[in-house]
Structure formats: structure tokens, C-alpha cells
XYZ file of C-alpha atoms in Angstrom:
154
model
C -10.372 -39.730 -132.095
C -11.229 -37.601 -129.085
C -8.752 -35.061 -127.769
C -6.960 -36.313 -124.657
C -7.729 -33.513 -122.272
C -7.567 -35.263 -118.865
C -4.651 -36.662 -116.874
C -5.503 -39.611 -114.606
C -3.533 -40.194 -111.405
C -3.178 -42.850 -108.747
C -2.765 -40.999 -105.452
C -0.509 -42.310 -102.702
C -0.091 -39.244 -100.466
C 3.084 -38.033 -98.805
C 1.794 -37.662 -95.282
C -0.530 -35.237 -93.628
C 0.179 -31.570 -93.751
C -1.030 -29.414 -90.898
C -4.201 -27.374 -91.048
C -3.859 -23.872 -89.637
C -5.841 -23.269 -86.423
C -8.046 -20.691 -88.128
C -9.661 -23.502 -90.175
C -11.975 -26.356 -89.204
C -12.258 -29.690 -91.023
C -15.714 -31.239 -91.345
C -16.642 -34.515 -93.014
C -20.191 -34.620 -94.299
C -22.511 -37.288 -95.691
C -25.201 -34.689 -96.282
C -26.913 -34.817 -99.687
C -27.312 -31.191 -100.746
C -27.576 -31.489 -104.534
C -28.608 -33.817 -107.331
C -24.901 -34.441 -107.960
C -24.445 -35.618 -104.350
C -27.543 -37.803 -104.599
C -26.402 -39.494 -107.818
C -22.860 -40.103 -106.582
C -24.185 -41.564 -103.327
C -26.694 -43.718 -105.216
C -24.315 -45.094 -107.842
C -21.492 -45.684 -105.343
C -23.907 -47.587 -103.078
C -23.677 -45.015 -100.305
C -19.907 -44.583 -100.434
C -19.982 -40.802 -100.613
C -18.391 -38.197 -98.352
C -17.492 -34.565 -98.689
C -14.463 -33.226 -96.855
C -14.946 -29.531 -96.100
C -12.692 -26.860 -94.671
C -14.430 -23.944 -92.998
C -13.265 -20.672 -91.477
C -16.153 -19.547 -89.340
C -19.207 -19.524 -91.617
C -17.169 -19.391 -94.845
C -16.636 -22.571 -96.860
C -12.993 -22.525 -97.959
C -12.483 -25.842 -99.776
C -14.240 -29.121 -100.525
C -13.241 -32.512 -101.854
C -15.694 -35.305 -102.560
C -14.881 -38.983 -102.135
C -16.892 -41.885 -103.512
C -16.509 -45.491 -104.504
C -16.031 -46.481 -108.132
C -19.017 -45.654 -110.310
C -19.592 -46.372 -113.966
C -18.607 -42.917 -115.257
C -15.039 -43.446 -114.017
C -14.019 -45.882 -116.751
C -10.332 -45.190 -116.085
C -10.494 -46.846 -112.636
C -9.978 -50.603 -112.218
C -13.110 -52.678 -111.702
C -12.392 -54.029 -108.245
C -13.151 -53.406 -104.612
C -11.160 -51.100 -102.355
C -10.887 -48.219 -104.825
C -12.113 -44.680 -104.321
C -12.447 -41.671 -106.557
C -11.481 -38.242 -105.266
C -13.238 -35.255 -106.772
C -14.583 -32.919 -107.745
C -12.478 -30.549 -105.699
C -13.047 -26.844 -105.128
C -11.178 -24.102 -103.319
C -12.719 -20.705 -102.622
C -10.657 -18.161 -104.637
C -10.075 -16.137 -101.440
C -8.303 -19.125 -99.842
C -6.130 -20.424 -102.682
C -2.372 -20.893 -102.273
C -2.735 -21.755 -98.565
C -2.207 -25.523 -98.830
C -5.871 -26.467 -98.294
C -6.075 -28.673 -101.411
C -2.874 -30.473 -100.481
C -4.060 -30.930 -96.900
C -7.369 -32.453 -98.044
C -5.726 -34.874 -100.486
C -3.261 -36.061 -97.833
C -6.028 -36.320 -95.213
C -8.007 -38.584 -97.546
C -4.903 -40.724 -98.132
C -4.485 -41.015 -94.349
C -8.171 -41.889 -93.871
C -8.163 -44.561 -96.613
C -4.796 -46.326 -96.230
C -5.990 -49.634 -97.722
C -7.875 -48.217 -100.711
C -6.443 -47.415 -104.113
C -7.149 -43.727 -104.678
C -7.793 -42.165 -108.094
C -8.178 -38.555 -109.165
C -8.038 -36.665 -112.429
C -7.720 -33.096 -113.679
C -8.054 -31.295 -116.966
C -4.653 -30.868 -118.617
C -5.075 -27.105 -118.716
C -5.663 -26.884 -114.940
C -2.062 -26.309 -113.916
C -2.853 -25.598 -110.252
C -4.805 -28.849 -109.779
C -2.224 -30.954 -111.585
C 0.596 -29.436 -109.515
C -1.404 -29.980 -106.309
C -2.045 -33.635 -107.172
C 1.642 -34.210 -107.932
C 2.634 -32.461 -104.686
C 0.281 -34.764 -102.736
C 1.871 -37.890 -104.226
C -0.191 -38.342 -107.379
C 1.402 -40.598 -109.973
C 0.095 -40.004 -113.511
C -0.754 -43.243 -115.286
C -2.851 -42.232 -118.285
C -4.387 -39.538 -120.421
C -7.912 -39.657 -121.646
C -11.149 -38.004 -122.551
C -14.816 -37.820 -121.664
C -17.067 -39.725 -124.050
C -20.267 -38.253 -125.402
C -22.064 -40.389 -122.789
C -20.094 -38.778 -119.934
C -17.741 -41.727 -119.319
C -14.111 -40.852 -118.533
C -11.967 -43.143 -120.692
C -8.275 -43.912 -121.098
C -6.698 -43.157 -124.475
C -2.981 -43.608 -123.705
C -1.105 -44.985 -120.697
C 2.315 -43.949 -119.410
């Protein structure tokens, strides 16, 4: 049996937090990597990257895509999105950027079921997801074929 090292969440959001005036939110469909290309391809074009900038410095990003086959923990139906991967520049951590982005996505996709996951050892991400209204529903693992699977439900 594989070690359950991921926690899967359904995200509902608690309402938008404010973004400080020093930052700028951009939403991009630009394909800048093989990862972006594959996510856009397998989600049939449902791929966006939310970015927070301060001047020319990228501070945080969150990717959003439709359900694709590697997310085996998500229900097989329409109107679901996956959130992630997420990244925050170490210089801009603990400023609420992650929470802002998660709540912004919840505001932008009110009719979609939203799913996100984090490694169990990533305390900051798990706390941020919970703070943004994430409800844990399962633990799981990544198969040797790269599919995220459910092992136990809550």
C-alpha cells in the first residue's frame, strides 16, 4: 500500500480578501512551459494562471484548469476545476497573497466545484487552504503513473 502523503480538499472560499495597492493581479492564458501546454491540452483549453506582481517581480501564482486524468481524486463530471500548482515568492510569504488568490478564484468560479490538494508535510499550504474555506475530504497518494488517487475518505 502506498503512503498517504496528500490531503485533498473541496474549496468553497470565505469571500475575497483585499489585495494591497502595491500589488497587481494579472490573469494569463499564456503557455510558457511544457507543463502549461500539457495542462491546457488535456483540460481542453481550460487553463489560466493567476499572477500577482509588484512592479517587475512575480510574487505569487496559482494555476486553474479543468479536470484532467491525473486528478483521479476529482469527480468525473462537468463544472469542476482544479487549483494548483501554487507558488509564492519567498520574499512575499506571510502577506496573504495565497489566501487572496484562492478566494479570488472562488469568486470567479461561483458555479464550479473547486478542488485543490497539498502534501501533508506542507503546513503553510494546508493552513492556507483551510483559511480560504477548504474542506478536507480525503487522503491519498500519487501512483507510479502520476495519477493522484484517494486512499481514505473523511
